[in-house]
Amino acid sequence: MDNFTFYAPTYFDFGRGAEAHVAELVRRFGGSRVLLHYGGGSIKKSGLYDRVKSVLSEAGLFAAELGGVKPNPRSGLVYEGIELCRKENIDFILAVGGGSTIDSSKAIAAGSLYDGDFLDFYHGKAKIERALPIGTILTIAAAGSEGSPNTVITDEATLLKKGTKSDVLRPKFSILNPELTCTLPAYQTAAGATDMIAHVCERYFSNTEETEITDRLCEAVMKTVIYEAPRAIREPDNYEARANLMWAGMLAHNNSCGVGRVQDWASHHIEHELSALYDVTHGAGLAVIMPKWMRYVLEINPDKCVLFATRVWDIPLNEENPRETALAGIEAFEAFLREIGMPSSFAEIGARAEDIPLMADKLLGGRKTEGNYVKLKRDDVIKIYENAL
Amino acid sequence: MDNFTFYAPTYFDFGRGAEAHVAELVRRFGGSRVLLHYGGGSIKKSGLYDRVKSVLSEAGLFAAELGGVKPNPRSGLVYEGIELCRKENIDFILAVGGGSTIDSSKAIAAGSLYDGDFLDFYHGKAKIERALPIGTILTIAAAGSEGSPNTVITDEATLLKKGTKSDVLRPKFSILNPELTCTLPAYQTAAGATDMIAHVCERYFSNTEETEITDRLCEAVMKTVIYEAPRAIREPDNYEARANLMWAGMLAHNNSCGVGRVQDWASHHIEHELSALYDVTHGAGLAVIMPKWMRYVLEINPDKCVLFATRVWDIPLNEENPRETALAGIEAFEAFLREIGMPSSFAEIGARAEDIPLMADKLLGGRKTEGNYVKLKRDDVIKIYENAL
């Protein structure tokens, strides 16, 4: 196990009706002038928007608002949010929505207290030292941004999808009411579950030795998602399935599964190029890429693939041919993704073979390799894309 | 899953040499006048005491000190600590030691800012609203106090061992260097591991339905302890075994395994009477009580006992006779406790049959039942003690 630090000071309020506590939580964490940041019409249709507005206003909290966050959130709206925060002297950002809305809020929170271009943080030109406090009301169990220090934004000028992180971006509070996710369509539920498994796999596939505790935690979260996602898709109103998925999604990305080990993140970065070019749902893109990445690395570094098969998919270990065991695990993962309705090829997500060299170049951005479990060169990345055609 | 809140804002600095960061962390969390609280000679023998003193003094931090914490920490030393804090205007308490030292520090931290008798908190007469900030340097992987809101103190006047908790008692930071635990004797290592498993079992054995994610997390922590504890006992200097145990011990009690479910805690309370009367090592007392409790509740409420057997001990499910499966799980647990050198009876820990009625009365303290997985009446508690003779 490697040395690490872990600091996850988000206050979670989990359960039915928890959004009723939002004003009290904003005040507890020092907010008085709130930017209410959200996506499209779904929170208006569900009545959540009205409930939140009225709780804030009854508590005497000022609320400016900025809607319109899109999946794969864009830099343009972040600039608007920063301007609005400055104009209205905002001291707290409340994100109501899924990972895109929370990631956009984090960008606004850091950008508002920075004199330069907020994209400096995402292009590695500056480090986030300060940010406005953030709270969230989560409506999609997927990205884990409600408990993570991470944010991903698409630079509209270049269509580069870039991430950054800082402990100051961890939300002060996150309200997780599983009821709010019951209206989520099957496809988005499945894409969310895929994203959760991918967040865990990026940590699980590691060459760091002697990581029993975090291996086991990774497996716990993956097994939960594998059990609960099909239930939530079959029975959208199943509160218990939604609740277990929602908490698993937070754990998948708050790094409790990833401390003390070198992480990979190649699949995420390979997928980011698909999302940036074709505006693919992130989880759906991961469903296409992740198993192809596994099949590719299996031939080079099989150990963790074998563990993934035996412990996560309950494949009996074939001691004479562990590669067969590992392959059966990947096949079980692929079957699971098919079962929940996820795509498995470029054709299904509208991606094009001719863009592969461009995506590989954008992904590497001058670096020699991508990922850690296996260090992938440009040729390897291209082969993984090609295997997904 | 039940509604819950979860707030665990402790900063963990984990790994080799992490204690070198102690002064920087004290300052980060607002300390300038420190009470250094510790137990006996072991931190002096190991050189840790000198290292900590010199780091604090080089950083220009004032440090008063109070040693002498004993296992099953007593109220007398807490009163001394409170007086010292007031006299020296202490603004930060640094606990260097195991769970007893940290629990004693938490009592001092809350008591220093309270006008009444600090034991009011432990006897349920007052609620902890404020406390001095605490930091810890952990030297024993066991109690989980380094990441928990809990504290247990023995009232010297009555020999009642009582617990209380508050999120304000969670340490601001905890330094976890597994190297510091390599000198721990086999018996204490085993007692610590037993305590960890017990902390998880108190949460695992629950009647709350649909708790897949926390069930799986509980199993992950238990499986890790079951794998690593015998390794740490066989090879005391095995850093990796110590590291996995140390992080598992924190997770076993910071409540990440226990959110959203009704917890039990009968075994802990039944054991506390043993520790209070005979000053038994807490983990050793738990090794005596917990399997007896399991055998007793199995006959009334078998479901979770079956899951414990199949998932934690890999016992194949006997569908025609799940009780047999559950029993095999408890036997596996008992064999594990024997293997790591833990006692299994009153005789081995110097406890006496004639004290059983007294212990049962003290335990219930006027309440009708104890525990939740099965609500134990006085007769049930007496039978569990008797089964441990």
mmCIF file with all atom_site columns, N, CA, C and O in Angstrom, chain A residues 194-209:
data_model
loop_
_atom_site.group_PDB
_atom_site.id
_atom_site.type_symbol
_atom_site.label_atom_id
_atom_site.label_alt_id
_atom_site.label_comp_id
_atom_site.label_asym_id
_atom_site.label_entity_id
_atom_site.label_seq_id
_atom_site.pdbx_PDB_ins_code
_atom_site.Cartn_x
_atom_site.Cartn_y
_atom_site.Cartn_z
_atom_site.occupancy
_atom_site.B_iso_or_equiv
_atom_site.pdbx_formal_charge
_atom_site.auth_seq_id
_atom_site.auth_comp_id
_atom_site.auth_asym_id
_atom_site.auth_atom_id
_atom_site.pdbx_PDB_model_num
ATOM 1  N N  . THR A 1 194 ? -22.964 2.106  -15.234 1.00 0.00 ? 194 THR A N  1
ATOM 2  C CA . THR A 1 194 ? -21.713 1.824  -15.951 1.00 0.00 ? 194 THR A CA 1
ATOM 3  C C  . THR A 1 194 ? -20.613 2.776  -15.495 1.00 0.00 ? 194 THR A C  1
ATOM 4  O O  . THR A 1 194 ? -19.464 2.368  -15.272 1.00 0.00 ? 194 THR A O  1
ATOM 5  N N  . ASP A 1 195 ? -20.987 4.033  -15.326 1.00 0.00 ? 195 ASP A N  1
ATOM 6  C CA . ASP A 1 195 ? -20.015 5.028  -14.863 1.00 0.00 ? 195 ASP A CA 1
ATOM 7  C C  . ASP A 1 195 ? -19.490 4.645  -13.472 1.00 0.00 ? 195 ASP A C  1
ATOM 8  O O  . ASP A 1 195 ? -18.286 4.725  -13.197 1.00 0.00 ? 195 ASP A O  1
ATOM 9  N N  . MET A 1 196 ? -20.388 4.183  -12.601 1.00 0.00 ? 196 MET A N  1
ATOM 10 C CA . MET A 1 196 ? -19.958 3.771  -11.259 1.00 0.00 ? 196 MET A CA 1
ATOM 11 C C  . MET A 1 196 ? -18.939 2.638  -11.332 1.00 0.00 ? 196 MET A C  1
ATOM 12 O O  . MET A 1 196 ? -17.892 2.676  -10.674 1.00 0.00 ? 196 MET A O  1
ATOM 13 N N  . ILE A 1 197 ? -19.274 1.608  -12.110 1.00 0.00 ? 197 ILE A N  1
ATOM 14 C CA . ILE A 1 197 ? -18.356 0.463  -12.215 1.00 0.00 ? 197 ILE A CA 1
ATOM 15 C C  . ILE A 1 197 ? -17.017 0.921  -12.794 1.00 0.00 ? 197 ILE A C  1
ATOM 16 O O  . ILE A 1 197 ? -15.946 0.503  -12.338 1.00 0.00 ? 197 ILE A O  1
ATOM 17 N N  . ALA A 1 198 ? -17.091 1.819  -13.770 1.00 0.00 ? 198 ALA A N  1
ATOM 18 C CA . ALA A 1 198 ? -15.849 2.321  -14.370 1.00 0.00 ? 198 ALA A CA 1
ATOM 19 C C  . ALA A 1 198 ? -15.021 3.102  -13.350 1.00 0.00 ? 198 ALA A C  1
ATOM 20 O O  . ALA A 1 198 ? -13.793 2.956  -13.299 1.00 0.00 ? 198 ALA A O  1
ATOM 21 N N  . HIS A 1 199 ? -15.678 3.924  -12.534 1.00 0.00 ? 199 HIS A N  1
ATOM 22 C CA . HIS A 1 199 ? -14.934 4.669  -11.507 1.00 0.00 ? 199 HIS A CA 1
ATOM 23 C C  . HIS A 1 199 ? -14.198 3.727  -10.566 1.00 0.00 ? 199 HIS A C  1
ATOM 24 O O  . HIS A 1 199 ? -13.091 4.012  -10.118 1.00 0.00 ? 199 HIS A O  1
ATOM 25 N N  . VAL A 1 200 ? -14.824 2.607  -10.271 1.00 0.00 ? 200 VAL A N  1
ATOM 26 C CA . VAL A 1 200 ? -14.169 1.641  -9.394  1.00 0.00 ? 200 VAL A CA 1
ATOM 27 C C  . VAL A 1 200 ? -13.049 0.918  -10.147 1.00 0.00 ? 200 VAL A C  1
ATOM 28 O O  . VAL A 1 200 ? -11.938 0.752  -9.626  1.00 0.00 ? 200 VAL A O  1
ATOM 29 N N  . CYS A 1 201 ? -13.318 0.513  -11.375 1.00 0.00 ? 201 CYS A N  1
ATOM 30 C CA . CYS A 1 201 ? -12.296 -0.225 -12.148 1.00 0.00 ? 201 CYS A CA 1
ATOM 31 C C  . CYS A 1 201 ? -11.027 0.605  -12.354 1.00 0.00 ? 201 CYS A C  1
ATOM 32 O O  . CYS A 1 201 ? -9.919  0.055  -12.328 1.00 0.00 ? 201 CYS A O  1
ATOM 33 N N  . GLU A 1 202 ? -11.191 1.903  -12.553 1.00 0.00 ? 202 GLU A N  1
ATOM 34 C CA . GLU A 1 202 ? -10.002 2.751  -12.752 1.00 0.00 ? 202 GLU A CA 1
ATOM 35 C C  . GLU A 1 202 ? -9.087  2.691  -11.532 1.00 0.00 ? 202 GLU A C  1
ATOM 36 O O  . GLU A 1 202 ? -7.896  2.960  -11.611 1.00 0.00 ? 202 GLU A O  1
ATOM 37 N N  . ARG A 1 203 ? -9.687  2.370  -10.371 1.00 0.00 ? 203 ARG A N  1
ATOM 38 C CA . ARG A 1 203 ? -8.900  2.245  -9.137  1.00 0.00 ? 203 ARG A CA 1
ATOM 39 C C  . ARG A 1 203 ? -8.480  0.797  -8.890  1.00 0.00 ? 203 ARG A C  1
ATOM 40 O O  . ARG A 1 203 ? -7.400  0.517  -8.378  1.00 0.00 ? 203 ARG A O  1
ATOM 41 N N  . TYR A 1 204 ? -9.357  -0.125 -9.268  1.00 0.00 ? 204 TYR A N  1
ATOM 42 C CA . TYR A 1 204 ? -9.136  -1.546 -8.997  1.00 0.00 ? 204 TYR A CA 1
ATOM 43 C C  . TYR A 1 204 ? -7.949  -2.067 -9.806  1.00 0.00 ? 204 TYR A C  1
ATOM 44 O O  . TYR A 1 204 ? -7.108  -2.807 -9.283  1.00 0.00 ? 204 TYR A O  1
ATOM 45 N N  . PHE A 1 205 ? -7.889  -1.685 -11.079 1.00 0.00 ? 205 PHE A N  1
ATOM 46 C CA . PHE A 1 205 ? -6.820  -2.179 -11.953 1.00 0.00 ? 205 PHE A CA 1
ATOM 47 C C  . PHE A 1 205 ? -5.556  -1.373 -11.659 1.00 0.00 ? 205 PHE A C  1
ATOM 48 O O  . PHE A 1 205 ? -5.330  -0.309 -12.215 1.00 0.00 ? 205 PHE A O  1
ATOM 49 N N  . SER A 1 206 ? -4.762  -1.910 -10.758 1.00 0.00 ? 206 SER A N  1
ATOM 50 C CA . SER A 1 206 ? -3.592  -1.222 -10.227 1.00 0.00 ? 206 SER A CA 1
ATOM 51 C C  . SER A 1 206 ? -2.489  -2.241 -10.047 1.00 0.00 ? 206 SER A C  1
ATOM 52 O O  . SER A 1 206 ? -2.751  -3.404 -9.749  1.00 0.00 ? 206 SER A O  1
ATOM 53 N N  . ASN A 1 207 ? -1.255  -1.805 -10.213 1.00 0.00 ? 207 ASN A N  1
ATOM 54 C CA . ASN A 1 207 ? -0.118  -2.688 -9.945  1.00 0.00 ? 207 ASN A CA 1
ATOM 55 C C  . ASN A 1 207 ? 0.411   -2.545 -8.518  1.00 0.00 ? 207 ASN A C  1
ATOM 56 O O  . ASN A 1 207 ? 1.353   -3.241 -8.142  1.00 0.00 ? 207 ASN A O  1
ATOM 57 N N  . THR A 1 208 ? -0.163  -1.639 -7.746  1.00 0.00 ? 208 THR A N  1
ATOM 58 C CA . THR A 1 208 ? 0.264   -1.507 -6.354  1.00 0.00 ? 208 THR A CA 1
ATOM 59 C C  . THR A 1 208 ? -0.047  -2.810 -5.636  1.00 0.00 ? 208 THR A C  1
ATOM 60 O O  . THR A 1 208 ? -1.164  -3.323 -5.755  1.00 0.00 ? 208 THR A O  1
ATOM 61 N N  . GLU A 1 209 ? 0.929   -3.326 -4.911  1.00 0.00 ? 209 GLU A N  1
ATOM 62 C CA . GLU A 1 209 ? 0.726   -4.611 -4.258  1.00 0.00 ? 209 GLU A CA 1
ATOM 63 C C  . GLU A 1 209 ? 0.148   -4.459 -2.858  1.00 0.00 ? 209 GLU A C  1
ATOM 64 O O  . GLU A 1 209 ? 0.224   -3.383 -2.265  1.00 0.00 ? 209 GLU A O  1
#
